[in-house]
CSV table of N, CA and C in Angstrom, one decimal:
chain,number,residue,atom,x,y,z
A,1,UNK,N,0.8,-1.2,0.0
A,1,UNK,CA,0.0,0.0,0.0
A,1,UNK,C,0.9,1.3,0.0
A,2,UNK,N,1.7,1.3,0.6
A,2,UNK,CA,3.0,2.7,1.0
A,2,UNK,C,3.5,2.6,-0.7
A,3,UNK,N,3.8,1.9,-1.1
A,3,UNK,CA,4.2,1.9,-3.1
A,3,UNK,C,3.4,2.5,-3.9
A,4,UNK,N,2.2,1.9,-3.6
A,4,UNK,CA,0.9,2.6,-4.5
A,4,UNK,C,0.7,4.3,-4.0
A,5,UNK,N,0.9,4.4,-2.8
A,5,UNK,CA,0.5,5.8,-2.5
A,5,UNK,C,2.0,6.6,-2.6
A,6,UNK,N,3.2,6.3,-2.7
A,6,UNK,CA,4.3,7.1,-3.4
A,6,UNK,C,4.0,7.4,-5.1
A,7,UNK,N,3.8,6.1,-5.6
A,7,UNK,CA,3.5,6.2,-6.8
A,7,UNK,C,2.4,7.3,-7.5
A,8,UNK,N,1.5,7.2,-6.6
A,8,UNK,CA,0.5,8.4,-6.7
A,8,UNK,C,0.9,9.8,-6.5
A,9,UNK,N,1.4,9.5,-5.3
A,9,UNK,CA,2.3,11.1,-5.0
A,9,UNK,C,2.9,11.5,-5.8
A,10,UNK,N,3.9,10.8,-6.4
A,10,UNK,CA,5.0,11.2,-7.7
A,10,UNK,C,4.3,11.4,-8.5
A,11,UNK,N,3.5,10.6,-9.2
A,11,UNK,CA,2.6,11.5,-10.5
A,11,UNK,C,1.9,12.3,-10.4
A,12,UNK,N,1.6,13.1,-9.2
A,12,UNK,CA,0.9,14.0,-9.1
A,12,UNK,C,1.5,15.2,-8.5
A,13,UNK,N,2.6,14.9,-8.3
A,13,UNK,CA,3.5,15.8,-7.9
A,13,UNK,C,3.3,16.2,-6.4
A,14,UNK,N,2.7,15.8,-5.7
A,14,UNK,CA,2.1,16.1,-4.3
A,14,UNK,C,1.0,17.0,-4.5
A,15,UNK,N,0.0,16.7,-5.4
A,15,UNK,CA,-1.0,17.9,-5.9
A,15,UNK,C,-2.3,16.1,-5.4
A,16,UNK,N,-3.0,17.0,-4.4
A,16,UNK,CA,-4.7,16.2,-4.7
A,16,UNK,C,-4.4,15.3,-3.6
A,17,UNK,N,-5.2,13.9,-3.7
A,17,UNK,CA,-5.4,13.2,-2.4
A,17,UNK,C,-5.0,11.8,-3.0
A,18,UNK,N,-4.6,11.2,-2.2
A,18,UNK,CA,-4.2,9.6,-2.6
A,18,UNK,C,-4.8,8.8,-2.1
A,19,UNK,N,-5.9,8.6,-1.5
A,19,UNK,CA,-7.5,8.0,-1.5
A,19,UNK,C,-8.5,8.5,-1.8
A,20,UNK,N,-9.2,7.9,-2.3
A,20,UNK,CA,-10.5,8.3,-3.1
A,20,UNK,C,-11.2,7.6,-2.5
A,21,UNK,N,-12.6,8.8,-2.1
A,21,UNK,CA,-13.9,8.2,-1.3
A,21,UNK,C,-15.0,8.9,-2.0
A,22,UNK,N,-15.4,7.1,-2.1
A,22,UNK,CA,-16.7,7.9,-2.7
A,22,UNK,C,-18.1,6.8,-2.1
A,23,UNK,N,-19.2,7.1,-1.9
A,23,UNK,CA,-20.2,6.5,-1.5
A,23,UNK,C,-20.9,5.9,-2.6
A,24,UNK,N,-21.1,4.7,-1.6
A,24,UNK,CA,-21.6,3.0,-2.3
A,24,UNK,C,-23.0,2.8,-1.6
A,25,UNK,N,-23.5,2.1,-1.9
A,25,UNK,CA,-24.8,1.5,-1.5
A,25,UNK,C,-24.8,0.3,-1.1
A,26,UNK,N,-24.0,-0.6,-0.3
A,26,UNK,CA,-24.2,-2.2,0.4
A,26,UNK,C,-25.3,-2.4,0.8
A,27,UNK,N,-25.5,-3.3,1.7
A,27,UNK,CA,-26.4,-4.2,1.4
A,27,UNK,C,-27.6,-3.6,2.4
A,28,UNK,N,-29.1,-3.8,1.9
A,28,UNK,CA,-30.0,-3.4,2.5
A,28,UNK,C,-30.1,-2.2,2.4
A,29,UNK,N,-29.7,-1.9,0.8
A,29,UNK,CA,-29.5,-0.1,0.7
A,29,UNK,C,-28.8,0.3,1.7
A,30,UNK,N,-27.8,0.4,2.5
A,30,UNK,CA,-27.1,1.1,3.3
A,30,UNK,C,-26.2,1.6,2.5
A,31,UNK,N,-25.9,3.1,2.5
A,31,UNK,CA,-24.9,3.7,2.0
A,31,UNK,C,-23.3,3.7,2.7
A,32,UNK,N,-22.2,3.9,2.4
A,32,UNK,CA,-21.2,3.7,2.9
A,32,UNK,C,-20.1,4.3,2.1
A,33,UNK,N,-18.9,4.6,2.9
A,33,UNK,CA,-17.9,5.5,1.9
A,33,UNK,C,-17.0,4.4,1.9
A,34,UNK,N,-16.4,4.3,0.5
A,34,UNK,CA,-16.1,3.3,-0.1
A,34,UNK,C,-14.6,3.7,-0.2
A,35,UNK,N,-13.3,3.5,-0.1
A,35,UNK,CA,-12.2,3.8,-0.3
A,35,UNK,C,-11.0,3.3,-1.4
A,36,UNK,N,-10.5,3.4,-2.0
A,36,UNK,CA,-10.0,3.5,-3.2
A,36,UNK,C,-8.6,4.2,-3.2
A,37,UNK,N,-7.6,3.6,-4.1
A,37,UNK,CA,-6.8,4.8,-4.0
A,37,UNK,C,-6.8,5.3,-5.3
A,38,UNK,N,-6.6,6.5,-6.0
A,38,UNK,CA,-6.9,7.5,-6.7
A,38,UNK,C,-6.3,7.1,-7.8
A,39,UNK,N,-7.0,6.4,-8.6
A,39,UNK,CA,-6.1,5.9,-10.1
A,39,UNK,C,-7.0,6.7,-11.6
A,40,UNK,N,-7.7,7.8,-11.0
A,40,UNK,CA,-7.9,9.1,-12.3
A,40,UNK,C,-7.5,10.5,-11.7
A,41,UNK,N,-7.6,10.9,-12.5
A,41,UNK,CA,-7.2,12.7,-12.4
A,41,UNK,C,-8.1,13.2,-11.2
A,42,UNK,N,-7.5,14.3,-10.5
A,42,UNK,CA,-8.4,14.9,-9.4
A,42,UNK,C,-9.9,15.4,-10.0
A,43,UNK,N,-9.8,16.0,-11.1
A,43,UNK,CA,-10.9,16.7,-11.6
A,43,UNK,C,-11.9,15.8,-12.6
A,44,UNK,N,-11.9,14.4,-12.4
A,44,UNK,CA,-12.0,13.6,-13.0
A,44,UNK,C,-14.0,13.6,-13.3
A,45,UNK,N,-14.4,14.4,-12.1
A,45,UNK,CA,-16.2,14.3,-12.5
A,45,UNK,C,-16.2,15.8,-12.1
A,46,UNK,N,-15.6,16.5,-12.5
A,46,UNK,CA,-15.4,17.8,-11.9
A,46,UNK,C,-17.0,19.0,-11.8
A,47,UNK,N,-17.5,18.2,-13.1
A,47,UNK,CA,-18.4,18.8,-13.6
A,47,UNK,C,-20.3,18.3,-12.7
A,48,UNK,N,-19.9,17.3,-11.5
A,48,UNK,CA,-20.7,16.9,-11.0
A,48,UNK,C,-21.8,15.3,-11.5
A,49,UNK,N,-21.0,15.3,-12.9
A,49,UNK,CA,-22.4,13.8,-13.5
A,49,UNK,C,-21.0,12.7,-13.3
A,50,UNK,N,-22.0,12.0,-13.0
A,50,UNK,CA,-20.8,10.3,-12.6
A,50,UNK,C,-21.5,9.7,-14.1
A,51,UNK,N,-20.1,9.1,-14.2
A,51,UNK,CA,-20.0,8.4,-15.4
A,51,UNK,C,-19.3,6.8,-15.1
A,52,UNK,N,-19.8,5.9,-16.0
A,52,UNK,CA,-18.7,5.0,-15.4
A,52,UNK,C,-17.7,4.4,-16.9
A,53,UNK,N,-16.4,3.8,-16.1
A,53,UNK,CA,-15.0,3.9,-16.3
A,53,UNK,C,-15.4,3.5,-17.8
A,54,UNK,N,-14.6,3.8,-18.8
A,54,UNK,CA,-14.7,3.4,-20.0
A,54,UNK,C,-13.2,2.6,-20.9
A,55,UNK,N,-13.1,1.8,-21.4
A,55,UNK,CA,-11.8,1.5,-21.9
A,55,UNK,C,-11.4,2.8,-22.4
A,56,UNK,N,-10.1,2.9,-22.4
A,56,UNK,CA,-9.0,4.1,-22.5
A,56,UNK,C,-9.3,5.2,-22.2
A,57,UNK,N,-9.8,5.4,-21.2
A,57,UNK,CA,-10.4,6.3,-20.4
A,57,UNK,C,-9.4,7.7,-20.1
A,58,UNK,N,-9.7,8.6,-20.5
A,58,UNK,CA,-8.7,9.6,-20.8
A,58,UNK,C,-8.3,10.2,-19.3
A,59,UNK,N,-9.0,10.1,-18.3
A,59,UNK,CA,-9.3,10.5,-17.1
A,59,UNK,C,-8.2,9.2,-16.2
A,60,UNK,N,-7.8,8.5,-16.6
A,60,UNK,CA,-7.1,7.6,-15.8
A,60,UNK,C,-5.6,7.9,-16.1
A,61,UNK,N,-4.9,7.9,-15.2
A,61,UNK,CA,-3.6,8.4,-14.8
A,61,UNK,C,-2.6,7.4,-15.3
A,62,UNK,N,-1.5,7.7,-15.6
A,62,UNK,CA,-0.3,6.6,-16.5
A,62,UNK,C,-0.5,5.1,-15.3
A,63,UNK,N,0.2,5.9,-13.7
A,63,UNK,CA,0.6,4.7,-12.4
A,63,UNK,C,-1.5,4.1,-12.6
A,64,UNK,N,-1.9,5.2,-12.7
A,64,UNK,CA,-3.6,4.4,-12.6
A,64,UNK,C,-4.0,3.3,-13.6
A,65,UNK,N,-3.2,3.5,-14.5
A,65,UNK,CA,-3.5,2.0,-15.9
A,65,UNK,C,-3.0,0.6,-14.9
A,66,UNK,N,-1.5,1.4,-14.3
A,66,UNK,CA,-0.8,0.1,-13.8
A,66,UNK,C,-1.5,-0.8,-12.3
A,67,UNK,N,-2.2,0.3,-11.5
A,67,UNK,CA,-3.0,0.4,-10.4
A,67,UNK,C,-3.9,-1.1,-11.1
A,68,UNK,N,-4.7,-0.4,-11.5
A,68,UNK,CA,-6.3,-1.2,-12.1
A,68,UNK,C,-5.6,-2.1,-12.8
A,69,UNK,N,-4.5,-2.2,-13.9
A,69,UNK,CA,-4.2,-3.3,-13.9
A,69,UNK,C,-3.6,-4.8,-13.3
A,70,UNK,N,-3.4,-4.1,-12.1
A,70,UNK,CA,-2.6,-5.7,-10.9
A,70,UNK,C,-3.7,-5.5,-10.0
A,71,UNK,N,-4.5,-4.5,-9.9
A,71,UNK,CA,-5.8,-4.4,-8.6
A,71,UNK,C,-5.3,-3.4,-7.8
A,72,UNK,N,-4.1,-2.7,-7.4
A,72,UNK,CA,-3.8,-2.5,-6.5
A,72,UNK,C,-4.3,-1.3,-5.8
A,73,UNK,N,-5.2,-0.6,-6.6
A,73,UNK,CA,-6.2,0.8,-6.2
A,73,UNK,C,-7.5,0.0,-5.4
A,74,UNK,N,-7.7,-1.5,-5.3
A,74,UNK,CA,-8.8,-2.4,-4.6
A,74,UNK,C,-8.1,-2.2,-3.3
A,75,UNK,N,-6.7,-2.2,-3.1
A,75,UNK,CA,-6.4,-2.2,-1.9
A,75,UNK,C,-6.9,-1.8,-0.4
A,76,UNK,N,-7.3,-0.2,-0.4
A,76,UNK,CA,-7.5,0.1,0.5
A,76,UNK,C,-9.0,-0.5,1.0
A,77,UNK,N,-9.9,-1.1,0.3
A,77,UNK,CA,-11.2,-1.4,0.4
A,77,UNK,C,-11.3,-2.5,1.7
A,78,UNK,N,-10.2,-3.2,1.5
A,78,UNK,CA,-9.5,-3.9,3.0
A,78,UNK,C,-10.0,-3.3,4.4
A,79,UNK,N,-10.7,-2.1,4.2
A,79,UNK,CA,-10.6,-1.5,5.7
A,79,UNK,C,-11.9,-1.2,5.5
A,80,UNK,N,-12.9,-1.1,4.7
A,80,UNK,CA,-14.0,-1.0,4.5
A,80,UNK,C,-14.7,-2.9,5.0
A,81,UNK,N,-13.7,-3.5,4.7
A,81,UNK,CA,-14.1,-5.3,4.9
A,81,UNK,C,-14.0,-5.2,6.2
A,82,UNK,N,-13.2,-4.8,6.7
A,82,UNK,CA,-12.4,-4.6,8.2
A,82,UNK,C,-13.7,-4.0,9.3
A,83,UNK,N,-14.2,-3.1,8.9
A,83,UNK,CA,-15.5,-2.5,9.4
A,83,UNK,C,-16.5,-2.8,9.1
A,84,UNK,N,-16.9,-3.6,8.3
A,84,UNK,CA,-18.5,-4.5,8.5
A,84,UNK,C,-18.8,-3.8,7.5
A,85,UNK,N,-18.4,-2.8,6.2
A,85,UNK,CA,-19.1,-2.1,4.9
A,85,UNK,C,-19.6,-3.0,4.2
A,86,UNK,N,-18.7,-3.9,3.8
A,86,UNK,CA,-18.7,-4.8,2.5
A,86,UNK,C,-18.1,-6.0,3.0
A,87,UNK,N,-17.9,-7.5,2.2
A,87,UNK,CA,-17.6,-8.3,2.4
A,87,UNK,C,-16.5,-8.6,1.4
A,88,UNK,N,-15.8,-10.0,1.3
A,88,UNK,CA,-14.9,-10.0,0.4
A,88,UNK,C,-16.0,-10.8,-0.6
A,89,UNK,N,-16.3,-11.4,-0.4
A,89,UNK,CA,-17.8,-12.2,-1.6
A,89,UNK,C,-19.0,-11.5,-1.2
A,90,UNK,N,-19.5,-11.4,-2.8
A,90,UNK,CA,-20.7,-10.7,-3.1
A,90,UNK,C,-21.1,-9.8,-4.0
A,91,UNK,N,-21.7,-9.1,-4.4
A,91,UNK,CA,-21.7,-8.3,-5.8
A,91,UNK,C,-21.1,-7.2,-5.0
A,92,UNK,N,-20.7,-6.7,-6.4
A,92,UNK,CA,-19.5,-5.1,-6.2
A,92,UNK,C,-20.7,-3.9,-5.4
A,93,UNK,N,-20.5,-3.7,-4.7
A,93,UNK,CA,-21.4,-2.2,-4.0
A,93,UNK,C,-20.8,-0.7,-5.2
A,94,UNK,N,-22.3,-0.7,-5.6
A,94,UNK,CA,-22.1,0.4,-6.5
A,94,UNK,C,-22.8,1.7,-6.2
A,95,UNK,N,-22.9,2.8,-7.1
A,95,UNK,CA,-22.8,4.6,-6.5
A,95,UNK,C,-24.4,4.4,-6.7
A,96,UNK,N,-24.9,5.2,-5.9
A,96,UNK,CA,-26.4,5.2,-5.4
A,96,UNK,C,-26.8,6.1,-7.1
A,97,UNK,N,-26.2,6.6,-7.6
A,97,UNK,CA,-27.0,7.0,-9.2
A,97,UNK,C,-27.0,6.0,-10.2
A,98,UNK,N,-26.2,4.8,-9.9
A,98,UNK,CA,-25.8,3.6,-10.9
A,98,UNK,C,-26.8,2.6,-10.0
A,99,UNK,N,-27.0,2.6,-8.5
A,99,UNK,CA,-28.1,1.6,-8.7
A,99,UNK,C,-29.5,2.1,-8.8
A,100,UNK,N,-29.4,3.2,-9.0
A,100,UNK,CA,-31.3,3.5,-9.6
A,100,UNK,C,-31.2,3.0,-10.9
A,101,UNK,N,-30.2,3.5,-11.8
A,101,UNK,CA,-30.4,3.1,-13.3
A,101,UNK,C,-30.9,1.5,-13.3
A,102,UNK,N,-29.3,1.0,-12.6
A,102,UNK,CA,-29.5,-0.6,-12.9
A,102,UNK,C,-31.1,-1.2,-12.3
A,103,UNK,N,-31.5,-0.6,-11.1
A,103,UNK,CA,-33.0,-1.1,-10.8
A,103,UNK,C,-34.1,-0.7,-11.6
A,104,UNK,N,-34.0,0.5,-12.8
A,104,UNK,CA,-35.2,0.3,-13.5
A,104,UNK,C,-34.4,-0.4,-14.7
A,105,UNK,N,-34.0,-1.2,-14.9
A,105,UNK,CA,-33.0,-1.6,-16.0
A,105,UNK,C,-33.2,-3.3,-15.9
A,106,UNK,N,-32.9,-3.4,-14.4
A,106,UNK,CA,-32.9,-5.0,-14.4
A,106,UNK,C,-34.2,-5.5,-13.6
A,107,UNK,N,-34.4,-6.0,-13.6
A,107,UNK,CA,-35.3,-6.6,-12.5
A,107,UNK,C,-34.7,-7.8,-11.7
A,108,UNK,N,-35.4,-7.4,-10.6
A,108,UNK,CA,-34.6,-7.8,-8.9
A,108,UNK,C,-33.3,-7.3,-8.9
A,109,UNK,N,-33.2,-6.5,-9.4
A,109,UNK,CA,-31.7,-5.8,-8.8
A,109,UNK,C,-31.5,-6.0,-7.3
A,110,UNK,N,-32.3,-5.1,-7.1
A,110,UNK,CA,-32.5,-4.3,-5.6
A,110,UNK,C,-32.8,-5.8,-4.6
């Protein structure tokens, strides 16, 4: 974890945060802030609409390709497991505007 958050520091020059929190929706609808370490640009939803990740995603950082490619930005999520958020089995806990879409989208989502 101390590698991945140097690595982030270096590419960002000491500019922004080297975990990224953002709120998830687990189980029984409970919301929860979800921890991450920062493998897109600070200004990455700057504009307020969540989007989700796209192949070559121009918003993903050089060390963020390498992150998401070995997992290592899942890392901090360990401490979300650690506190009863999430489990290590089970569906991914996703952003409370991505599970309204997917609930009128899929049936029994929710």
């Amino acid at each position: 974890m101390l590698i991945a958050a140097l690595g982030i520091l270096i590419e960002s020059r000491g500019r922004g945060t080297v975990l990224y929190r953002q709120v998830r929706v687990g189980q029984y609808g409970r919301h929860f802030t979800l921890l991450k370490f920062r493998s897109m640009t600070m200004d990455a939803e700057s504009d307020g609409v969540a989007r989700w990740a796209q192949e070559q995603d121009p918003r993903i950082t050089r060390f963020g390709h390498f992150m998401r490619k070995t997992r290592l930005d899942e890392l901090p999520q360990l401490f979300n497991v650690l506190r009863g958020d999430m489990s290590f089995v089970g569906p991914r806990p996703e952003r409370p505007v991505f599970v309204k879409q997917l609930i009128e989208r899929l049936p029994y989502y929710d």
